[in-house]
Amino acid sequence: GELAAASGELESRNAIAASIKAQTEAYILDKAAALGADVSVRFTLDDQDLPRTVTLTGSCTPAQKQALARVLAEDLGIPEERQIWQ
């Protein structure tokens, strides 16, 4: 019984993490598109399933990068030192 409960808890946590990733990615891509930036997004979650680091790949102007970096920091709590731009 305990094993089944632990397995169910792990599945639930993984589903929640996947949902958070999908929603956060969609949010970032929407903000990037609104700024006219063409980027793809990858990020990691911390142990509380909150965005930890983000990697953005693509092309954007310095102004778009600055605006998007501000959105990531202010809206999602990902400071610039945990933002990786490629």
mmCIF file of N, CA and C in Angstrom:
data_model
loop_
_atom_site.group_PDB
_atom_site.id
_atom_site.type_symbol
_atom_site.label_atom_id
_atom_site.label_comp_id
_atom_site.label_asym_id
_atom_site.label_seq_id
_atom_site.Cartn_x
_atom_site.Cartn_y
_atom_site.Cartn_z
ATOM 1 N N GLY A 1 0.800 -1.185 0.000
ATOM 2 C CA GLY A 1 0.000 0.000 0.000
ATOM 3 C C GLY A 1 0.851 1.261 0.000
ATOM 4 N N GLU A 2 1.909 1.247 0.836
ATOM 5 C CA GLU A 2 2.759 2.438 0.903
ATOM 6 C C GLU A 2 3.464 2.692 -0.413
ATOM 7 N N LEU A 3 3.882 1.628 -1.068
ATOM 8 C CA LEU A 3 4.559 1.756 -2.353
ATOM 9 C C LEU A 3 3.622 2.345 -3.399
ATOM 10 N N ALA A 4 2.379 1.892 -3.428
ATOM 11 C CA ALA A 4 1.400 2.417 -4.374
ATOM 12 C C ALA A 4 1.124 3.888 -4.094
ATOM 13 N N ALA A 5 1.024 4.262 -2.823
ATOM 14 C CA ALA A 5 0.786 5.658 -2.462
ATOM 15 C C ALA A 5 1.965 6.530 -2.874
ATOM 16 N N ALA A 6 3.181 6.047 -2.636
ATOM 17 C CA ALA A 6 4.370 6.807 -3.019
ATOM 18 C C ALA A 6 4.453 6.958 -4.531
ATOM 19 N N SER A 7 4.102 5.905 -5.243
ATOM 20 C CA SER A 7 4.122 5.947 -6.698
ATOM 21 C C SER A 7 3.091 6.943 -7.220
ATOM 22 N N GLY A 8 1.914 6.931 -6.631
ATOM 23 C CA GLY A 8 0.866 7.873 -7.019
ATOM 24 C C GLY A 8 1.264 9.309 -6.723
ATOM 25 N N GLU A 9 1.921 9.521 -5.596
ATOM 26 C CA GLU A 9 2.381 10.858 -5.225
ATOM 27 C C GLU A 9 3.432 11.357 -6.213
ATOM 28 N N LEU A 10 4.338 10.473 -6.601
ATOM 29 C CA LEU A 10 5.372 10.843 -7.570
ATOM 30 C C LEU A 10 4.746 11.180 -8.923
ATOM 31 N N GLU A 11 3.788 10.380 -9.357
ATOM 32 C CA GLU A 11 3.100 10.655 -10.623
ATOM 33 C C GLU A 11 2.393 11.996 -10.576
ATOM 34 N N SER A 12 1.749 12.267 -9.474
ATOM 35 C CA SER A 12 1.039 13.532 -9.306
ATOM 36 C C SER A 12 2.011 14.708 -9.349
ATOM 37 N N ARG A 13 3.120 14.589 -8.661
ATOM 38 C CA ARG A 13 4.124 15.648 -8.641
ATOM 39 C C ARG A 13 4.700 15.878 -10.043
ATOM 40 N N ASN A 14 4.959 14.784 -10.772
ATOM 41 C CA ASN A 14 5.476 14.907 -12.136
ATOM 42 C C ASN A 14 4.455 15.584 -13.051
ATOM 43 N N ALA A 15 3.185 15.269 -12.880
ATOM 44 C CA ALA A 15 2.135 15.889 -13.693
ATOM 45 C C ALA A 15 2.037 17.384 -13.386
ATOM 46 N N ILE A 16 2.138 17.736 -12.125
ATOM 47 C CA ILE A 16 2.096 19.143 -11.735
ATOM 48 C C ILE A 16 3.293 19.880 -12.321
ATOM 49 N N ALA A 17 4.474 19.288 -12.228
ATOM 50 C CA ALA A 17 5.686 19.914 -12.777
ATOM 51 C C ALA A 17 5.559 20.099 -14.287
ATOM 52 N N ALA A 18 5.024 19.108 -14.985
ATOM 53 C CA ALA A 18 4.850 19.212 -16.434
ATOM 54 C C ALA A 18 3.871 20.326 -16.781
ATOM 55 N N SER A 19 2.815 20.448 -16.000
ATOM 56 C CA SER A 19 1.840 21.507 -16.227
ATOM 57 C C SER A 19 2.452 22.886 -15.993
ATOM 58 N N ILE A 20 3.223 23.014 -14.932
ATOM 59 C CA ILE A 20 3.885 24.288 -14.631
ATOM 60 C C ILE A 20 4.848 24.638 -15.759
ATOM 61 N N LYS A 21 5.615 23.668 -16.225
ATOM 62 C CA LYS A 21 6.551 23.921 -17.323
ATOM 63 C C LYS A 21 5.815 24.382 -18.571
ATOM 64 N N ALA A 22 4.734 23.694 -18.928
ATOM 65 C CA ALA A 22 3.981 24.041 -20.137
ATOM 66 C C ALA A 22 3.383 25.437 -20.031
ATOM 67 N N GLN A 23 2.790 25.756 -18.892
ATOM 68 C CA GLN A 23 2.178 27.067 -18.707
ATOM 69 C C GLN A 23 3.230 28.174 -18.697
ATOM 70 N N THR A 24 4.345 27.925 -18.046
ATOM 71 C CA THR A 24 5.403 28.931 -17.973
ATOM 72 C C THR A 24 6.027 29.150 -19.343
ATOM 73 N N GLU A 25 6.263 28.073 -20.072
ATOM 74 C CA GLU A 25 6.819 28.193 -21.415
ATOM 75 C C GLU A 25 5.871 28.998 -22.309
ATOM 76 N N ALA A 26 4.579 28.694 -22.255
ATOM 77 C CA ALA A 26 3.596 29.418 -23.065
ATOM 78 C C ALA A 26 3.588 30.897 -22.695
ATOM 79 N N TYR A 27 3.688 31.197 -21.417
ATOM 80 C CA TYR A 27 3.709 32.587 -20.952
ATOM 81 C C TYR A 27 4.926 33.327 -21.512
ATOM 82 N N ILE A 28 6.090 32.703 -21.408
ATOM 83 C CA ILE A 28 7.326 33.332 -21.896
ATOM 84 C C ILE A 28 7.257 33.534 -23.408
ATOM 85 N N LEU A 29 6.800 32.525 -24.127
ATOM 86 C CA LEU A 29 6.714 32.636 -25.581
ATOM 87 C C LEU A 29 5.717 33.712 -25.998
ATOM 88 N N ASP A 30 4.627 33.842 -25.265
ATOM 89 C CA ASP A 30 3.636 34.874 -25.546
ATOM 90 C C ASP A 30 4.239 36.264 -25.335
ATOM 91 N N LYS A 31 4.958 36.440 -24.230
ATOM 92 C CA LYS A 31 5.604 37.727 -23.953
ATOM 93 C C LYS A 31 6.663 38.033 -25.004
ATOM 94 N N ALA A 32 7.427 37.022 -25.394
ATOM 95 C CA ALA A 32 8.458 37.221 -26.419
ATOM 96 C C ALA A 32 7.819 37.626 -27.744
ATOM 97 N N ALA A 33 6.750 36.938 -28.122
ATOM 98 C CA ALA A 33 6.067 37.256 -29.377
ATOM 99 C C ALA A 33 5.506 38.675 -29.344
ATOM 100 N N ALA A 34 4.971 39.088 -28.200
ATOM 101 C CA ALA A 34 4.441 40.447 -28.074
ATOM 102 C C ALA A 34 5.538 41.490 -28.262
ATOM 103 N N LEU A 35 6.758 41.119 -27.920
ATOM 104 C CA LEU A 35 7.900 42.020 -28.089
ATOM 105 C C LEU A 35 8.516 41.908 -29.483
ATOM 106 N N GLY A 36 8.044 40.937 -30.267
ATOM 107 C CA GLY A 36 8.595 40.717 -31.600
ATOM 108 C C GLY A 36 9.847 39.860 -31.610
ATOM 109 N N ALA A 37 10.139 39.196 -30.501
ATOM 110 C CA ALA A 37 11.329 38.346 -30.399
ATOM 111 C C ALA A 37 10.979 36.920 -30.823
ATOM 112 N N ASP A 38 11.891 36.277 -31.505
ATOM 113 C CA ASP A 38 11.704 34.899 -31.964
ATOM 114 C C ASP A 38 12.654 34.007 -31.168
ATOM 115 N N VAL A 39 12.135 33.398 -30.108
ATOM 116 C CA VAL A 39 12.975 32.578 -29.234
ATOM 117 C C VAL A 39 12.303 31.247 -28.927
ATOM 118 N N SER A 40 13.113 30.296 -28.517
ATOM 119 C CA SER A 40 12.607 29.060 -27.927
ATOM 120 C C SER A 40 13.066 29.064 -26.474
ATOM 121 N N VAL A 41 12.385 28.292 -25.655
ATOM 122 C CA VAL A 41 12.602 28.354 -24.203
ATOM 123 C C VAL A 41 12.818 26.962 -23.630
ATOM 124 N N ARG A 42 13.784 26.854 -22.736
ATOM 125 C CA ARG A 42 13.980 25.662 -21.898
ATOM 126 C C ARG A 42 14.235 26.167 -20.495
ATOM 127 N N PHE A 43 13.702 25.495 -19.517
ATOM 128 C CA PHE A 43 13.992 25.917 -18.148
ATOM 129 C C PHE A 43 13.947 24.745 -17.201
ATOM 130 N N THR A 44 14.499 24.990 -16.033
ATOM 131 C CA THR A 44 14.493 23.987 -14.982
ATOM 132 C C THR A 44 13.627 24.498 -13.840
ATOM 133 N N LEU A 45 13.111 23.563 -13.058
ATOM 134 C CA LEU A 45 12.325 23.909 -11.879
ATOM 135 C C LEU A 45 13.137 23.582 -10.635
ATOM 136 N N ASP A 46 12.876 24.318 -9.571
ATOM 137 C CA ASP A 46 13.541 24.009 -8.312
ATOM 138 C C ASP A 46 12.769 22.910 -7.586
ATOM 139 N N ASP A 47 13.156 22.597 -6.365
ATOM 140 C CA ASP A 47 12.519 21.498 -5.634
ATOM 141 C C ASP A 47 11.093 21.811 -5.190
ATOM 142 N N GLN A 48 10.653 23.063 -5.388
ATOM 143 C CA GLN A 48 9.266 23.426 -5.087
ATOM 144 C C GLN A 48 8.466 23.616 -6.379
ATOM 145 N N ASP A 49 9.025 23.134 -7.491
ATOM 146 C CA ASP A 49 8.407 23.228 -8.814
ATOM 147 C C ASP A 49 8.194 24.660 -9.280
ATOM 148 N N LEU A 50 9.086 25.544 -8.880
ATOM 149 C CA LEU A 50 9.077 26.921 -9.358
ATOM 150 C C LEU A 50 10.209 27.092 -10.361
ATOM 151 N N PRO A 51 10.034 27.975 -11.351
ATOM 152 C CA PRO A 51 11.103 28.172 -12.339
ATOM 153 C C PRO A 51 12.420 28.568 -11.672
ATOM 154 N N ARG A 52 13.490 27.859 -11.995
ATOM 155 C CA ARG A 52 14.807 28.108 -11.408
ATOM 156 C C ARG A 52 15.718 28.833 -12.398
ATOM 157 N N THR A 53 15.938 28.225 -13.554
ATOM 158 C CA THR A 53 16.758 28.841 -14.593
ATOM 159 C C THR A 53 16.004 28.753 -15.915
ATOM 160 N N VAL A 54 16.330 29.661 -16.811
ATOM 161 C CA VAL A 54 15.714 29.649 -18.131
ATOM 162 C C VAL A 54 16.800 29.850 -19.176
ATOM 163 N N THR A 55 16.700 29.085 -20.262
ATOM 164 C CA THR A 55 17.602 29.238 -21.392
ATOM 165 C C THR A 55 16.758 29.655 -22.583
ATOM 166 N N LEU A 56 17.103 30.795 -23.173
ATOM 167 C CA LEU A 56 16.392 31.306 -24.342
ATOM 168 C C LEU A 56 17.323 31.251 -25.539
ATOM 169 N N THR A 57 16.839 30.663 -26.618
ATOM 170 C CA THR A 57 17.626 30.525 -27.828
ATOM 171 C C THR A 57 16.853 31.182 -28.967
ATOM 172 N N GLY A 58 17.546 31.984 -29.743
ATOM 173 C CA GLY A 58 16.903 32.623 -30.880
ATOM 174 C C GLY A 58 17.479 33.994 -31.129
ATOM 175 N N SER A 59 16.701 34.787 -31.839
ATOM 176 C CA SER A 59 17.194 36.116 -32.167
ATOM 177 C C SER A 59 16.269 37.180 -31.596
ATOM 178 N N CYS A 60 16.898 38.174 -31.013
ATOM 179 C CA CYS A 60 16.159 39.327 -30.535
ATOM 180 C C CYS A 60 17.115 40.512 -30.431
ATOM 181 N N THR A 61 16.547 41.684 -30.504
ATOM 182 C CA THR A 61 17.358 42.894 -30.405
ATOM 183 C C THR A 61 17.750 43.101 -28.948
ATOM 184 N N PRO A 62 18.734 43.950 -28.690
ATOM 185 C CA PRO A 62 19.081 44.251 -27.301
ATOM 186 C C PRO A 62 17.894 44.793 -26.499
ATOM 187 N N ALA A 63 17.053 45.613 -27.123
ATOM 188 C CA ALA A 63 15.882 46.151 -26.418
ATOM 189 C C ALA A 63 14.881 45.044 -26.090
ATOM 190 N N GLN A 64 14.675 44.110 -27.029
ATOM 191 C CA GLN A 64 13.768 42.987 -26.776
ATOM 192 C C GLN A 64 14.318 42.108 -25.658
ATOM 193 N N LYS A 65 15.618 41.866 -25.695
ATOM 194 C CA LYS A 65 16.254 41.046 -24.659
ATOM 195 C C LYS A 65 16.101 41.707 -23.293
ATOM 196 N N GLN A 66 16.330 42.992 -23.223
ATOM 197 C CA GLN A 66 16.209 43.714 -21.952
ATOM 198 C C GLN A 66 14.775 43.656 -21.434
ATOM 199 N N ALA A 67 13.806 43.863 -22.313
ATOM 200 C CA ALA A 67 12.404 43.837 -21.892
ATOM 201 C C ALA A 67 11.991 42.439 -21.442
ATOM 202 N N LEU A 68 12.420 41.428 -22.183
ATOM 203 C CA LEU A 68 12.071 40.055 -21.820
ATOM 204 C C LEU A 68 12.776 39.633 -20.531
ATOM 205 N N ALA A 69 14.012 40.056 -20.350
ATOM 206 C CA ALA A 69 14.738 39.758 -19.108
ATOM 207 C C ALA A 69 14.010 40.367 -17.909
ATOM 208 N N ARG A 70 13.461 41.547 -18.104
ATOM 209 C CA ARG A 70 12.720 42.209 -17.020
ATOM 210 C C ARG A 70 11.436 41.425 -16.705
ATOM 211 N N VAL A 71 10.744 40.944 -17.745
ATOM 212 C CA VAL A 71 9.533 40.139 -17.544
ATOM 213 C C VAL A 71 9.872 38.868 -16.769
ATOM 214 N N LEU A 72 10.960 38.213 -17.169
ATOM 215 C CA LEU A 72 11.360 36.978 -16.488
ATOM 216 C C LEU A 72 11.666 37.230 -15.022
ATOM 217 N N ALA A 73 12.336 38.335 -14.737
ATOM 218 C CA ALA A 73 12.708 38.653 -13.357
ATOM 219 C C ALA A 73 11.489 39.082 -12.533
ATOM 220 N N GLU A 74 10.701 39.995 -13.091
ATOM 221 C CA GLU A 74 9.599 40.564 -12.311
ATOM 222 C C GLU A 74 8.383 39.650 -12.231
ATOM 223 N N ASP A 75 8.021 39.018 -13.345
ATOM 224 C CA ASP A 75 6.810 38.202 -13.361
ATOM 225 C C ASP A 75 7.030 36.775 -12.872
ATOM 226 N N LEU A 76 8.234 36.238 -13.162
ATOM 227 C CA LEU A 76 8.479 34.830 -12.840
ATOM 228 C C LEU A 76 9.526 34.617 -11.756
ATOM 229 N N GLY A 77 10.158 35.688 -11.309
ATOM 230 C CA GLY A 77 11.152 35.553 -10.243
ATOM 231 C C GLY A 77 12.441 34.896 -10.673
ATOM 232 N N ILE A 78 12.771 35.003 -11.972
ATOM 233 C CA ILE A 78 14.025 34.433 -12.472
ATOM 234 C C ILE A 78 14.985 35.589 -12.720
ATOM 235 N N PRO A 79 15.906 35.829 -11.790
ATOM 236 C CA PRO A 79 16.822 36.964 -11.940
ATOM 237 C C PRO A 79 17.750 36.781 -13.138
ATOM 238 N N GLU A 80 18.300 37.885 -13.612
ATOM 239 C CA GLU A 80 19.140 37.855 -14.808
ATOM 240 C C GLU A 80 20.308 36.884 -14.691
ATOM 241 N N GLU A 81 20.826 36.679 -13.501
ATOM 242 C CA GLU A 81 21.972 35.751 -13.358
ATOM 243 C C GLU A 81 21.559 34.299 -13.578
ATOM 244 N N ARG A 82 20.254 34.011 -13.604
ATOM 245 C CA ARG A 82 19.779 32.653 -13.891
ATOM 246 C C ARG A 82 19.099 32.572 -15.261
ATOM 247 N N GLN A 83 19.333 33.596 -16.076
ATOM 248 C CA GLN A 83 18.836 33.618 -17.447
ATOM 249 C C GLN A 83 20.007 33.388 -18.388
ATOM 250 N N ILE A 84 19.875 32.407 -19.247
ATOM 251 C CA ILE A 84 20.937 32.075 -20.192
ATOM 252 C C ILE A 84 20.441 32.396 -21.592
ATOM 253 N N TRP A 85 21.144 33.265 -22.273
ATOM 254 C CA TRP A 85 20.754 33.696 -23.625
ATOM 255 C C TRP A 85 21.722 33.110 -24.627
ATOM 256 N N GLN A 86 21.187 32.430 -25.631
ATOM 257 C CA GLN A 86 22.037 31.821 -26.674
ATOM 258 C C GLN A 86 21.624 32.325 -28.029
#
